[in-house]
Coordinates of C-alpha atoms in Angstrom, one line a residue:
Chain A
M1 CA 0.0 0.2 -0.3
T2 CA 1.3 3.5 -0.9
N3 CA 1.7 5.7 1.9
L4 CA -0.3 8.7 2.5
W5 CA 2.3 11.0 2.5
S6 CA 4.1 9.7 -0.6
A7 CA 1.0 10.0 -2.3
I8 CA 0.6 13.8 -1.5
K9 CA 4.4 14.1 -2.7
A10 CA 3.6 12.4 -5.8
M11 CA 0.6 14.5 -6.5
S12 CA 2.4 17.8 -5.5
G13 CA 5.5 17.5 -7.8
S14 CA 3.7 18.3 -11.0
R15 CA 1.5 21.1 -9.3
F16 CA 4.4 22.5 -8.0
R17 CA 6.3 22.9 -11.0
Q18 CA 3.1 24.1 -12.6
M19 CA 3.0 26.9 -9.8
N20 CA 6.6 27.9 -10.3
Q21 CA 6.1 28.3 -13.8
I22 CA 3.0 30.7 -12.8
L23 CA 5.2 32.6 -10.3
L24 CA 8.0 33.0 -12.7
I25 CA 5.7 34.4 -15.2
D26 CA 4.4 36.7 -12.3
L27 CA 7.6 37.9 -11.3
I28 CA 8.5 38.9 -15.1
A29 CA 5.4 40.7 -15.1
I30 CA 6.0 42.6 -12.1
A31 CA 9.9 43.5 -13.0
V32 CA 8.5 44.7 -16.6
T33 CA 5.9 47.2 -14.9
T34 CA 8.2 48.3 -12.4
L35 CA 10.8 48.9 -15.0
W36 CA 8.4 50.5 -17.4
T37 CA 7.2 52.7 -14.6
A38 CA 10.8 53.8 -14.2
V39 CA 11.6 54.4 -17.5
T40 CA 8.5 56.5 -17.9
G41 CA 9.7 58.4 -15.0
H42 CA 7.1 58.0 -12.5
F43 CA 9.1 55.5 -10.3
A44 CA 7.9 56.2 -6.4
D45 CA 8.5 54.0 -3.5
V46 CA 5.1 52.6 -3.7
T47 CA 5.6 51.4 -7.5
I48 CA 6.8 47.7 -6.5
L49 CA 3.9 47.2 -4.1
S50 CA 1.5 48.4 -6.6
S51 CA 2.7 46.2 -9.5
V52 CA 2.8 43.4 -7.2
S53 CA -0.5 43.9 -6.0
G54 CA -1.7 44.5 -9.3
W55 CA -0.7 41.3 -10.7
A56 CA -1.5 39.4 -7.5
F57 CA -5.0 39.1 -8.7
V58 CA -4.3 37.6 -12.2
T59 CA -1.6 35.0 -10.6
T60 CA -3.9 33.7 -7.7
A61 CA -6.8 33.5 -10.1
V62 CA -4.8 31.5 -12.9
S63 CA -3.2 29.2 -10.0
F64 CA -6.8 28.5 -8.7
V65 CA -7.9 27.5 -12.1
M66 CA -5.0 25.3 -12.8
L67 CA -5.2 23.5 -9.5
A68 CA -8.7 22.9 -10.0
V69 CA -7.8 21.5 -13.6
A70 CA -5.0 19.2 -12.0
S71 CA -7.3 18.2 -8.8
E72 CA -10.0 17.1 -11.1
R73 CA -7.8 15.1 -13.9
A74 CA -6.5 13.3 -11.2
F75 CA -9.5 11.5 -10.6
T76 CA -9.9 10.0 -14.1
S77 CA -6.1 10.0 -14.6
D78 CA -5.0 5.9 -14.9
S79 CA -1.5 7.2 -13.8
L80 CA -2.8 8.4 -10.5
R81 CA -5.8 6.2 -10.0
L82 CA -3.9 3.0 -10.3
I83 CA -1.9 3.8 -7.1
P84 CA -2.5 1.4 -4.6
L85 CA -4.4 3.9 -2.1
S86 CA -8.1 3.5 -1.0
D87 CA -10.3 6.2 -2.5
G88 CA -10.8 8.2 0.9
K89 CA -7.1 8.6 1.3
F90 CA -6.8 9.3 -2.7
Y91 CA -9.5 12.1 -2.3
F92 CA -7.7 13.3 0.9
A93 CA -4.3 13.4 -0.7
N94 CA -5.5 15.3 -3.8
L95 CA -7.0 17.7 -1.7
V96 CA -3.9 18.4 0.4
A97 CA -1.7 18.5 -2.7
S98 CA -3.8 21.1 -4.2
F99 CA -4.3 23.1 -1.0
G100 CA -0.3 23.0 -0.3
Q101 CA 0.4 24.5 -3.7
L102 CA -2.5 27.1 -3.2
L103 CA -0.9 28.2 0.0
Y104 CA 2.5 28.3 -1.4
V105 CA 1.2 30.8 -4.1
W106 CA -0.6 32.7 -1.4
V107 CA 2.7 32.6 0.7
A108 CA 4.9 33.6 -2.4
Q109 CA 2.5 36.7 -3.0
A110 CA 2.7 37.8 0.5
I111 CA 6.4 37.5 0.6
L112 CA 6.3 39.6 -2.7
G113 CA 3.9 42.1 -0.9
A114 CA 6.4 42.5 2.1
I115 CA 9.1 43.3 -0.2
G116 CA 6.9 45.7 -1.8
L117 CA 6.1 47.2 1.7
L118 CA 9.2 47.3 2.4
F119 CA 10.1 49.8 -0.3
A120 CA 7.0 51.8 0.5
W121 CA 7.6 51.8 4.1
G122 CA 7.5 55.9 4.4
T123 CA 4.6 56.3 2.2
I124 CA 2.5 53.7 4.2
T125 CA 3.3 54.5 7.8
R126 CA 2.3 58.0 7.0
E127 CA -1.0 56.8 5.5
L128 CA -1.9 54.4 8.1
R129 CA -1.0 56.4 11.1
G130 CA -4.7 58.0 10.5
I131 CA -6.2 54.4 10.5
W132 CA -4.3 53.1 13.5
S133 CA -5.4 56.0 15.7
W134 CA -8.8 55.7 14.3
N135 CA -9.3 52.2 15.0
A136 CA -7.0 51.7 18.2
G137 CA -9.6 51.7 21.0
L138 CA -11.8 49.1 19.3
Q139 CA -9.5 46.1 19.3
T140 CA -6.9 44.7 21.6
P141 CA -4.2 42.3 20.6
G142 CA -6.1 39.4 21.9
D143 CA -9.2 40.3 19.9
L144 CA -7.1 40.9 16.7
F145 CA -5.6 37.4 16.7
Q146 CA -8.9 35.9 17.3
T147 CA -10.4 37.5 14.4
G148 CA -7.8 36.9 12.4
A149 CA -7.7 33.2 13.2
T150 CA -11.4 32.9 12.7
L151 CA -11.1 34.5 8.9
L152 CA -8.5 32.3 8.1
I153 CA -10.6 29.2 9.1
L154 CA -13.5 31.0 7.1
A155 CA -11.3 31.5 4.2
F156 CA -10.3 27.9 4.2
M157 CA -13.9 26.6 4.4
I158 CA -14.9 28.8 1.9
W159 CA -12.3 27.3 -0.5
L160 CA -13.1 24.0 0.4
V161 CA -16.7 24.3 -0.4
I162 CA -15.7 25.7 -3.9
W163 CA -13.5 22.7 -4.4
S164 CA -16.0 20.2 -3.3
T165 CA -18.7 21.8 -5.6
I166 CA -16.2 21.8 -8.6
S167 CA -15.6 18.2 -7.9
L168 CA -19.4 17.3 -7.7
A169 CA -20.1 19.0 -10.9
H170 CA -17.2 17.1 -12.4
L171 CA -18.0 13.6 -11.0
V172 CA -21.8 14.1 -11.5
T173 CA -21.2 15.0 -15.1
N174 CA -18.5 11.8 -15.6
V175 CA -21.2 9.5 -14.1
I176 CA -24.0 10.8 -16.4
T177 CA -21.9 10.6 -19.5
R178 CA -21.4 7.0 -18.6
F179 CA -24.7 5.8 -18.0
L180 CA -26.9 7.7 -20.3
P181 CA -26.9 7.2 -24.3
R182 CA -25.4 9.7 -26.2
F183 CA -28.4 11.7 -27.0
R184 CA -30.2 12.2 -23.5
Q185 CA -26.5 12.9 -22.1
Q186 CA -26.7 16.4 -23.8
V187 CA -30.0 17.2 -22.3
V188 CA -29.3 16.2 -18.8
S189 CA -25.8 17.7 -18.8
F190 CA -27.6 20.9 -20.1
V191 CA -30.0 21.2 -17.1
L192 CA -26.8 20.0 -14.9
Y193 CA -25.0 22.9 -16.0
V194 CA -28.0 25.1 -15.2
A195 CA -28.5 23.5 -11.8
I196 CA -24.8 24.2 -11.1
I197 CA -24.7 27.8 -12.3
W198 CA -27.8 28.3 -10.0
V199 CA -25.9 26.6 -7.1
T200 CA -22.8 29.0 -7.6
I201 CA -25.0 32.0 -7.6
R202 CA -26.4 30.9 -4.3
L203 CA -23.1 30.0 -2.9
V204 CA -21.8 33.5 -4.0
S205 CA -24.5 35.5 -2.4
F206 CA -23.9 33.3 0.4
V207 CA -20.4 34.2 0.8
G208 CA -21.2 37.9 -0.1
G209 CA -23.4 38.1 2.9
L210 CA -20.3 36.5 5.2
V211 CA -18.4 39.0 3.8
Q212 CA -20.8 42.0 4.7
K213 CA -21.1 40.5 8.4
F214 CA -17.3 40.6 8.4
S215 CA -17.3 44.2 7.5
S216 CA -19.8 45.1 10.0
L217 CA -17.6 43.2 12.4
L218 CA -14.7 45.2 11.8
I219 CA -16.7 48.4 12.0
G220 CA -19.1 47.9 14.6
Q221 CA -18.9 45.2 17.4
Q222 CA -20.4 42.0 16.0
D223 CA -20.4 38.7 17.6
L224 CA -17.8 36.6 16.4
G225 CA -20.2 33.6 17.1
Q226 CA -22.3 34.5 14.0
L227 CA -19.1 34.0 11.8
W228 CA -18.8 30.3 13.4
I229 CA -22.3 29.5 12.4
A230 CA -21.3 30.3 8.8
I231 CA -18.3 28.2 9.1
L232 CA -20.1 25.4 10.5
S233 CA -22.9 25.6 7.5
L234 CA -19.9 25.5 5.2
A235 CA -18.2 22.7 6.9
I236 CA -21.7 20.8 6.7
I237 CA -22.0 21.6 3.2
S238 CA -18.5 20.5 1.8
A239 CA -18.8 17.4 4.0
L240 CA -22.0 16.5 2.2
E241 CA -20.4 17.1 -1.0
I242 CA -17.0 15.3 -0.4
A243 CA -19.4 12.1 0.9
A244 CA -21.1 12.5 -2.3
N245 CA -18.0 12.4 -4.4
L246 CA -16.3 9.6 -2.5
F247 CA -19.6 7.7 -3.2
M248 CA -19.5 8.2 -7.1
L249 CA -15.5 7.6 -7.1
K250 CA -16.0 4.1 -5.5
K251 CA -18.8 3.2 -7.5
W252 CA -19.0 4.7 -10.9
V253 CA -16.1 7.3 -11.8
E254 CA -13.7 5.4 -14.4
T255 CA -10.4 6.7 -15.7
V256 CA -10.1 8.0 -19.2
H257 CA -7.2 6.2 -20.7
Chain F
M1 CA -1.0 -24.4 -8.5
S2 CA -2.7 -21.8 -6.7
D3 CA -5.2 -19.1 -9.0
V4 CA -3.9 -15.7 -9.6
L5 CA -7.2 -14.3 -11.0
T6 CA -10.6 -15.3 -10.7
I7 CA -13.2 -13.6 -12.5
E8 CA -17.1 -14.5 -11.8
N9 CA -20.1 -13.4 -13.7
L10 CA -18.6 -10.3 -14.5
N11 CA -21.0 -7.9 -16.9
Y12 CA -20.1 -4.5 -18.2
K13 CA -22.3 -1.7 -19.7
R14 CA -21.4 1.7 -21.1
N15 CA -24.2 4.0 -22.2
L16 CA -26.8 1.5 -21.9
K17 CA -24.7 -0.7 -24.2
V18 CA -23.4 -4.2 -23.1
I19 CA -19.7 -4.3 -23.4
L20 CA -19.0 -7.7 -21.6
H21 CA -21.5 -10.1 -20.5
D22 CA -20.9 -12.7 -18.0
V23 CA -17.5 -13.2 -18.3
N24 CA -15.8 -16.1 -16.2
L25 CA -12.2 -16.8 -16.1
T26 CA -9.7 -18.3 -14.0
L27 CA -6.1 -17.8 -14.4
A28 CA -3.3 -20.1 -12.6
Q29 CA 0.0 -18.7 -11.5
G30 CA 3.0 -18.8 -13.3
K31 CA 1.8 -18.3 -16.7
I32 CA 2.0 -16.1 -20.0
V33 CA -1.5 -15.7 -21.4
G34 CA -2.5 -14.4 -24.7
L35 CA -5.6 -12.2 -24.7
L36 CA -6.9 -12.3 -28.2
G37 CA -9.9 -10.8 -29.7
E38 CA -10.6 -8.1 -32.4
N39 CA -10.5 -4.3 -31.9
G40 CA -13.3 -3.2 -29.9
A41 CA -13.9 -6.8 -28.5
G42 CA -13.5 -5.6 -24.9
K43 CA -9.9 -6.6 -24.3
T44 CA -8.8 -3.5 -23.0
T45 CA -12.0 -3.1 -20.9
L46 CA -11.5 -6.5 -19.4
M47 CA -8.2 -5.5 -18.1
R48 CA -9.4 -2.0 -17.0
L49 CA -12.1 -4.1 -14.9
I50 CA -9.1 -6.1 -13.3
T51 CA -7.3 -2.9 -12.3
G52 CA -10.4 -1.3 -10.9
S53 CA -10.1 1.6 -13.5
A54 CA -13.4 0.7 -14.9
K55 CA -16.4 -0.6 -12.6
G56 CA -18.5 -3.3 -13.6
S57 CA -20.9 -5.9 -11.7
G58 CA -19.8 -9.3 -10.5
H59 CA -16.7 -10.8 -8.7
I60 CA -13.2 -10.0 -9.9
A61 CA -10.3 -11.4 -7.3
V62 CA -6.6 -11.3 -7.3
R63 CA -4.8 -13.9 -5.2
D64 CA -8.6 -14.1 -3.6
L65 CA -8.6 -10.4 -2.9
E66 CA -11.5 -8.6 -4.2
K67 CA -11.3 -4.9 -2.8
T68 CA -10.1 -2.7 -5.4
V69 CA -6.9 -1.0 -3.4
D70 CA -5.9 -4.9 -2.7
R71 CA -5.9 -5.5 -6.7
K72 CA -4.2 -2.3 -7.4
R73 CA -1.6 -3.9 -4.8
H74 CA -1.3 -6.9 -6.7
V75 CA -1.6 -6.0 -10.4
S76 CA 0.7 -3.9 -12.6
F77 CA -0.8 -2.4 -15.8
S78 CA 0.8 -0.8 -18.7
E79 CA -0.9 2.0 -18.5
Q80 CA 0.3 4.9 -21.3
L81 CA 1.5 7.7 -18.8
K82 CA -1.2 10.1 -20.2
G83 CA -1.2 11.6 -16.7
F84 CA 2.2 13.2 -17.1
A85 CA 2.5 16.5 -19.0
D86 CA 4.6 16.0 -22.4
G87 CA 7.5 17.5 -21.1
T88 CA 8.2 15.0 -18.3
R89 CA 11.5 13.4 -18.2
I90 CA 11.6 9.8 -18.0
D91 CA 13.5 10.0 -14.9
R92 CA 10.9 12.2 -13.1
V93 CA 8.6 9.4 -14.2
V94 CA 10.7 6.6 -12.6
D95 CA 11.0 8.9 -9.3
Y96 CA 7.1 9.1 -9.2
Y97 CA 6.7 5.2 -9.7
R98 CA 9.3 4.9 -6.7
L99 CA 7.3 7.0 -4.6
V100 CA 3.9 5.9 -5.1
Y101 CA 4.6 1.8 -5.6
P102 CA 6.2 0.4 -2.8
D103 CA 7.1 -2.7 -4.8
F104 CA 8.8 -1.1 -7.4
D105 CA 12.4 -2.5 -8.0
G106 CA 14.8 0.1 -8.9
Q107 CA 17.6 -2.4 -9.6
R108 CA 15.1 -4.0 -12.1
F109 CA 14.4 -1.1 -13.7
E110 CA 18.1 -0.3 -14.4
E111 CA 18.3 -3.8 -15.6
L112 CA 15.6 -3.3 -18.0
V113 CA 16.5 0.1 -19.3
T114 CA 19.9 -1.2 -20.3
F115 CA 18.4 -4.3 -22.0
L116 CA 15.9 -2.1 -23.7
Q117 CA 18.3 0.7 -24.7
I118 CA 16.4 3.3 -22.9
D119 CA 17.8 7.2 -22.3
T120 CA 15.9 8.3 -19.5
S121 CA 17.1 11.6 -19.7
L122 CA 14.8 11.9 -22.5
K123 CA 11.4 13.7 -22.4
L124 CA 8.2 12.0 -23.0
S125 CA 7.2 14.1 -26.0
A126 CA 10.6 13.2 -27.5
L127 CA 9.8 9.2 -27.9
S128 CA 9.0 7.4 -30.9
K129 CA 6.0 5.0 -30.4
G130 CA 8.5 2.0 -30.0
M131 CA 10.6 3.7 -27.5
K132 CA 7.5 5.1 -25.3
E133 CA 6.1 1.3 -25.2
K134 CA 9.4 0.2 -24.2
V135 CA 9.5 2.7 -21.2
V136 CA 6.1 1.5 -20.4
I137 CA 6.9 -2.2 -20.3
A138 CA 10.4 -1.4 -18.5
L139 CA 8.1 0.4 -15.8
T140 CA 5.6 -2.1 -15.7
L141 CA 7.7 -4.9 -15.2
S142 CA 9.9 -3.1 -12.7
R143 CA 6.7 -3.8 -9.9
Q144 CA 7.0 -7.0 -8.2
V145 CA 3.5 -8.2 -8.4
D146 CA 1.5 -11.3 -8.8
L147 CA -0.2 -10.4 -12.2
Y148 CA 1.0 -8.2 -15.1
L149 CA -1.3 -6.8 -17.8
L150 CA 0.2 -5.5 -20.9
D151 CA -2.2 -4.0 -23.3
E152 CA -1.2 -4.3 -26.9
P153 CA 2.5 -4.0 -26.3
F154 CA 3.2 -4.7 -29.9
S155 CA 0.6 -2.4 -31.9
G156 CA 2.6 0.0 -34.3
I157 CA 5.8 -1.0 -33.1
D158 CA 8.8 -1.9 -35.4
S159 CA 10.1 -5.6 -35.5
M160 CA 13.3 -4.8 -33.8
S161 CA 11.5 -3.2 -30.5
R162 CA 9.0 -6.0 -30.5
K163 CA 11.8 -8.8 -30.1
R164 CA 13.6 -6.8 -27.4
I165 CA 10.1 -6.4 -25.4
I166 CA 9.3 -10.4 -26.1
S167 CA 12.9 -11.0 -24.8
S168 CA 12.5 -8.7 -21.9
I169 CA 9.2 -10.4 -21.0
I170 CA 10.8 -13.9 -20.8
K171 CA 13.8 -12.7 -18.9
W172 CA 12.0 -10.4 -16.4
K173 CA 8.8 -12.3 -15.6
P174 CA 9.0 -13.7 -12.0
D175 CA 8.1 -17.3 -12.0
D176 CA 5.1 -17.5 -9.9
A177 CA 3.7 -14.1 -11.5
T178 CA 1.3 -14.4 -14.3
M179 CA 1.3 -12.1 -17.2
V180 CA -1.6 -11.5 -19.5
I181 CA -1.0 -9.8 -23.1
S182 CA -3.4 -8.6 -25.2
D183 CA -3.3 -8.4 -29.2
H184 CA -5.0 -8.8 -32.2
Y185 CA -1.9 -10.2 -34.3
V186 CA -1.0 -13.5 -32.8
T187 CA 1.7 -14.7 -34.6
E188 CA 4.5 -13.0 -33.2
I189 CA 3.6 -13.9 -29.6
A190 CA 2.4 -17.6 -30.4
P191 CA 5.5 -19.1 -29.1
I192 CA 5.7 -17.7 -25.6
L193 CA 1.9 -18.2 -24.6
D194 CA 1.2 -20.9 -22.0
D195 CA -2.6 -20.3 -22.6
V196 CA -5.0 -18.5 -24.9
V197 CA -7.9 -16.6 -24.1
I198 CA -10.1 -15.3 -26.9
V199 CA -12.7 -12.7 -26.2
K200 CA -15.7 -12.9 -28.7
D201 CA -19.4 -11.8 -28.8
Q202 CA -18.9 -9.9 -25.5
T203 CA -17.6 -12.7 -23.4
V204 CA -14.5 -15.3 -22.9
A205 CA -15.4 -17.6 -25.8
I206 CA -12.0 -19.8 -25.6
H207 CA -9.5 -20.4 -22.7
Q208 CA -7.1 -23.3 -23.5
A209 CA -3.4 -24.0 -23.5
A210 CA -1.7 -23.1 -26.6
D211 CA -0.1 -26.3 -27.2
D212 CA -3.2 -28.4 -26.5
I213 CA -4.8 -25.9 -29.1
R214 CA -1.9 -27.3 -31.3
D215 CA -2.4 -31.1 -30.6
E216 CA -6.0 -31.1 -30.6
Y217 CA -6.7 -29.4 -33.9
G218 CA -3.2 -29.4 -35.5
I219 CA -3.3 -26.1 -36.7
G220 CA -1.5 -22.7 -35.3
I221 CA -2.9 -20.4 -32.8
E222 CA -3.3 -17.7 -35.4
A223 CA -5.4 -20.1 -37.7
F224 CA -7.3 -21.2 -34.7
Y225 CA -8.0 -17.7 -33.8
E226 CA -9.3 -16.8 -37.4
S227 CA -11.2 -19.9 -37.8
L228 CA -13.0 -19.2 -34.4
Y229 CA -14.0 -15.9 -36.1
E230 CA -15.5 -17.4 -38.9
G231 CA -17.1 -20.1 -37.2
G232 CA -14.9 -22.8 -38.6
V233 CA -13.8 -24.7 -35.4
K234 CA -16.3 -26.5 -33.0
H235 CA -15.4 -26.1 -29.4
D236 CA -17.4 -26.9 -26.1
Chain S
M1 CA 14.6 -19.9 -33.3
K2 CA 11.6 -20.2 -35.9
F3 CA 9.0 -22.3 -34.7
D4 CA 5.9 -24.1 -36.9
D5 CA 3.0 -22.9 -35.2
K6 CA 0.9 -25.7 -36.0
V7 CA 3.3 -28.0 -33.8
P8 CA 3.2 -27.8 -30.1
I9 CA 6.4 -25.9 -29.1
Y10 CA 7.3 -28.2 -26.4
Y11 CA 7.8 -30.8 -28.9
Q12 CA 10.1 -28.8 -31.4
I13 CA 12.1 -27.7 -28.5
K14 CA 12.7 -31.4 -27.8
N15 CA 13.6 -31.9 -31.5
Q16 CA 15.9 -29.2 -31.3
L17 CA 17.6 -30.5 -28.7
Y18 CA 17.7 -34.1 -29.8
H19 CA 19.4 -32.8 -33.2
E20 CA 22.1 -31.0 -31.3
M21 CA 22.8 -34.2 -29.3
I22 CA 23.1 -36.3 -32.5
T23 CA 25.1 -33.9 -34.4
G24 CA 27.5 -33.7 -31.5
E25 CA 26.8 -29.9 -30.9
L26 CA 25.6 -30.9 -27.3
E27 CA 28.0 -33.8 -26.2
P28 CA 27.3 -36.6 -23.7
G29 CA 27.9 -35.1 -20.1
D30 CA 27.5 -31.5 -21.5
K31 CA 25.6 -29.1 -19.1
L32 CA 22.5 -27.5 -20.7
P33 CA 22.1 -23.9 -20.6
A34 CA 19.9 -22.6 -17.6
V35 CA 16.0 -22.8 -18.2
R36 CA 15.4 -19.0 -18.3
Q37 CA 18.3 -18.5 -20.6
L38 CA 17.3 -21.4 -23.0
A39 CA 13.8 -19.9 -23.0
V40 CA 15.6 -16.3 -23.9
D41 CA 17.6 -18.0 -26.6
M42 CA 14.7 -19.8 -28.2
T43 CA 12.3 -17.1 -27.7
V44 CA 9.6 -19.2 -25.8
N45 CA 8.4 -19.6 -22.4
V46 CA 10.0 -20.9 -19.4
N47 CA 7.0 -23.1 -18.8
T48 CA 7.6 -24.7 -22.2
I49 CA 11.2 -25.2 -21.7
Q50 CA 10.2 -27.1 -18.6
R51 CA 7.9 -29.2 -19.9
A52 CA 10.3 -30.3 -22.7
L53 CA 13.1 -30.8 -20.4
G54 CA 10.8 -32.7 -17.9
E55 CA 9.9 -34.8 -20.8
M56 CA 13.5 -35.6 -21.7
I57 CA 14.5 -36.3 -18.6
T58 CA 11.8 -38.9 -18.2
E59 CA 13.0 -40.3 -21.4
G60 CA 16.4 -40.7 -19.9
V61 CA 18.1 -38.3 -22.4
I62 CA 18.9 -36.0 -19.7
E63 CA 19.8 -36.0 -16.2
S64 CA 18.8 -33.4 -13.8
Q65 CA 21.2 -32.9 -11.2
R66 CA 20.1 -30.8 -8.1
G67 CA 21.4 -27.4 -7.7
K68 CA 23.5 -27.9 -10.8
G69 CA 21.7 -27.9 -13.5
N70 CA 20.7 -30.6 -16.7
F71 CA 23.1 -32.4 -18.4
V72 CA 23.4 -34.8 -21.5
T73 CA 23.2 -38.5 -20.5
M74 CA 26.6 -40.0 -20.4
D75 CA 24.9 -43.2 -21.6
H76 CA 26.3 -43.2 -25.2
E77 CA 23.9 -46.0 -25.9
R78 CA 20.9 -44.1 -25.1
I79 CA 22.2 -41.5 -27.5
T80 CA 22.7 -43.9 -30.4
Q81 CA 19.5 -45.2 -29.5
L82 CA 18.1 -41.7 -29.8
K83 CA 19.4 -41.6 -33.2
E84 CA 17.9 -44.7 -34.2
E85 CA 14.4 -43.4 -33.0
L86 CA 14.9 -40.4 -35.0
I87 CA 15.6 -42.3 -38.0
T88 CA 13.2 -44.7 -37.9
E89 CA 10.7 -41.7 -37.3
Q90 CA 11.7 -39.8 -40.6
L91 CA 11.6 -43.1 -42.3
E92 CA 8.3 -44.2 -41.2
R93 CA 7.0 -40.5 -42.3
V94 CA 8.6 -41.0 -46.0
Y95 CA 7.3 -44.7 -45.9
Q96 CA 4.0 -43.5 -45.1
Q97 CA 3.6 -40.8 -47.8
L98 CA 5.5 -43.0 -50.6
H99 CA 2.9 -46.0 -49.6
A100 CA -0.3 -43.3 -50.0
L101 CA 1.2 -42.8 -53.4
D102 CA 0.3 -46.4 -54.0
L103 CA 4.1 -47.8 -54.3
S104 CA 4.8 -51.1 -53.2
D105 CA 7.7 -51.8 -50.6
E106 CA 10.0 -53.2 -53.8
D107 CA 8.9 -49.8 -55.5
I108 CA 10.0 -47.7 -52.6
I109 CA 13.3 -49.2 -52.0
A110 CA 14.0 -49.0 -56.0
S111 CA 12.9 -45.3 -56.0
L112 CA 15.2 -44.8 -52.8
E113 CA 18.4 -46.2 -54.5
H114 CA 17.5 -44.4 -57.8
F115 CA 17.1 -41.0 -55.8
I116 CA 20.3 -41.7 -54.0
K117 CA 22.5 -42.6 -57.0
Q118 CA 21.2 -39.5 -58.5
R119 CA 22.0 -37.5 -55.8
G120 CA 25.2 -38.8 -55.5
E121 CA 25.8 -38.1 -59.1
Q122 CA 24.8 -34.5 -59.0
H123 CA 27.1 -33.7 -56.1
V124 CA 30.2 -35.2 -57.4

């Protein structure tokens, strides 16, 4: 039996190389933008920070999509599914491998941001002083930590739900194409896509609601408990989706060779 | 002699179409078995069902173990490395195999690489069809398992590569392991087969020892196989 | 080695080895290559080699020594006998076929003599 850690390592390898490619392109883009600004004579201490944050959205979005594709391909790839690993462990290893790489990209972005921040320190502290003094009375360091930790957990749960939903959509489509004759496949797939789009919209509005709650939390003093209820409901959704995914993997999902 | 593979009442449908129907097959250990049948007869599907890559109904046991994960542990299938990006170097694929298959024997792989004249620094995209198949065979045979499944290892391959691959099979197949080789062109491999299994009409139509066929009918395996498709030879 | 796909492979392997023994390629007491090596040399299955050797051991043409391998028998008489067996077998086939052409025994002898004489002239 393959041990779990080896499986995670094996699945991470190619994703790590992909992420490095994206980060390399990101770095080049940042360098080009910064140089261009310098050439045109508009270089300021915040230039690096703004090009880092400007490209950060593209980088994280592209890496997200590529990891999702890699994750979903894993379910139907012989090279991966032939590994002697139970479906549960396989699913877990796949999830961890993608999350690890996602984290890697975000940490890399944070480091780039920190470098940008270092250059922009003078301007930033001037600007921030105002906000700091305005917000100072509201949060103690303990509160800040608690809020931060809760937010991280929330962010993770949101990611997990999105990830499980993508898998759910993919695996359901896969199973349908296996069972139905070609004509009916198209009809059902269409209905399915509509349903998935609807669910996604619902999900987005739900997440939007969470963000609203969070912003009101920062400004007014809302109870963190409400956030935890949201986290719990996200956890339940993803647990149900993962259970459904595992069931399909075990019973029906075949590799495409 | 104990059995390596037992298949009972195996059925498989895809898109409401029957691909395999009521397949029963038992393979003893230590054999080289030719899995013959027309293109699309279901040979690949049968192999994929054994590895658990395809899901049917019925019983499949490898060394009496039915759970998919246990079967994967005991079966080495000649998968075509499609899960790897084209730019992946063979070395990397080997690292991957070492990592995920605890039974991967690095030394055996080195021997096979030398014998089959493989350059492991090449990228997958740079390989000719024959070379790619050699890599697949080397990887598949380097695992130490009870059942090896080689899916059409000779299709579209030059005769020199074919001969090398056949020799490597004879040299490196462990004595008590069984190997199934699927092919729709028989002559080349006929001399190395212990048993012949023919898939026809969505099921296993024949399972017989190769030399028994020659003894009993006085014809070659190829002729026997063809006559079966033409309905010439009577069988029980 | 090229095989006739119509004839059981183990039988053809036996014939090949007999041939080597009679022509002296394999001498009495010679050690045969290892089973797997034989299989690789002849491009056949290990099991088929084992079956051929097994039968030859039963026939007393090959002797198996535990842990050492297989050896051609030292019994010269057995090899002479083997040669006779093979000659008989070949003659049997020719005889059957000529007989089937409605030749009498005398006709067969006559045509054989004629054939050999003619061949001899061609080759001198």
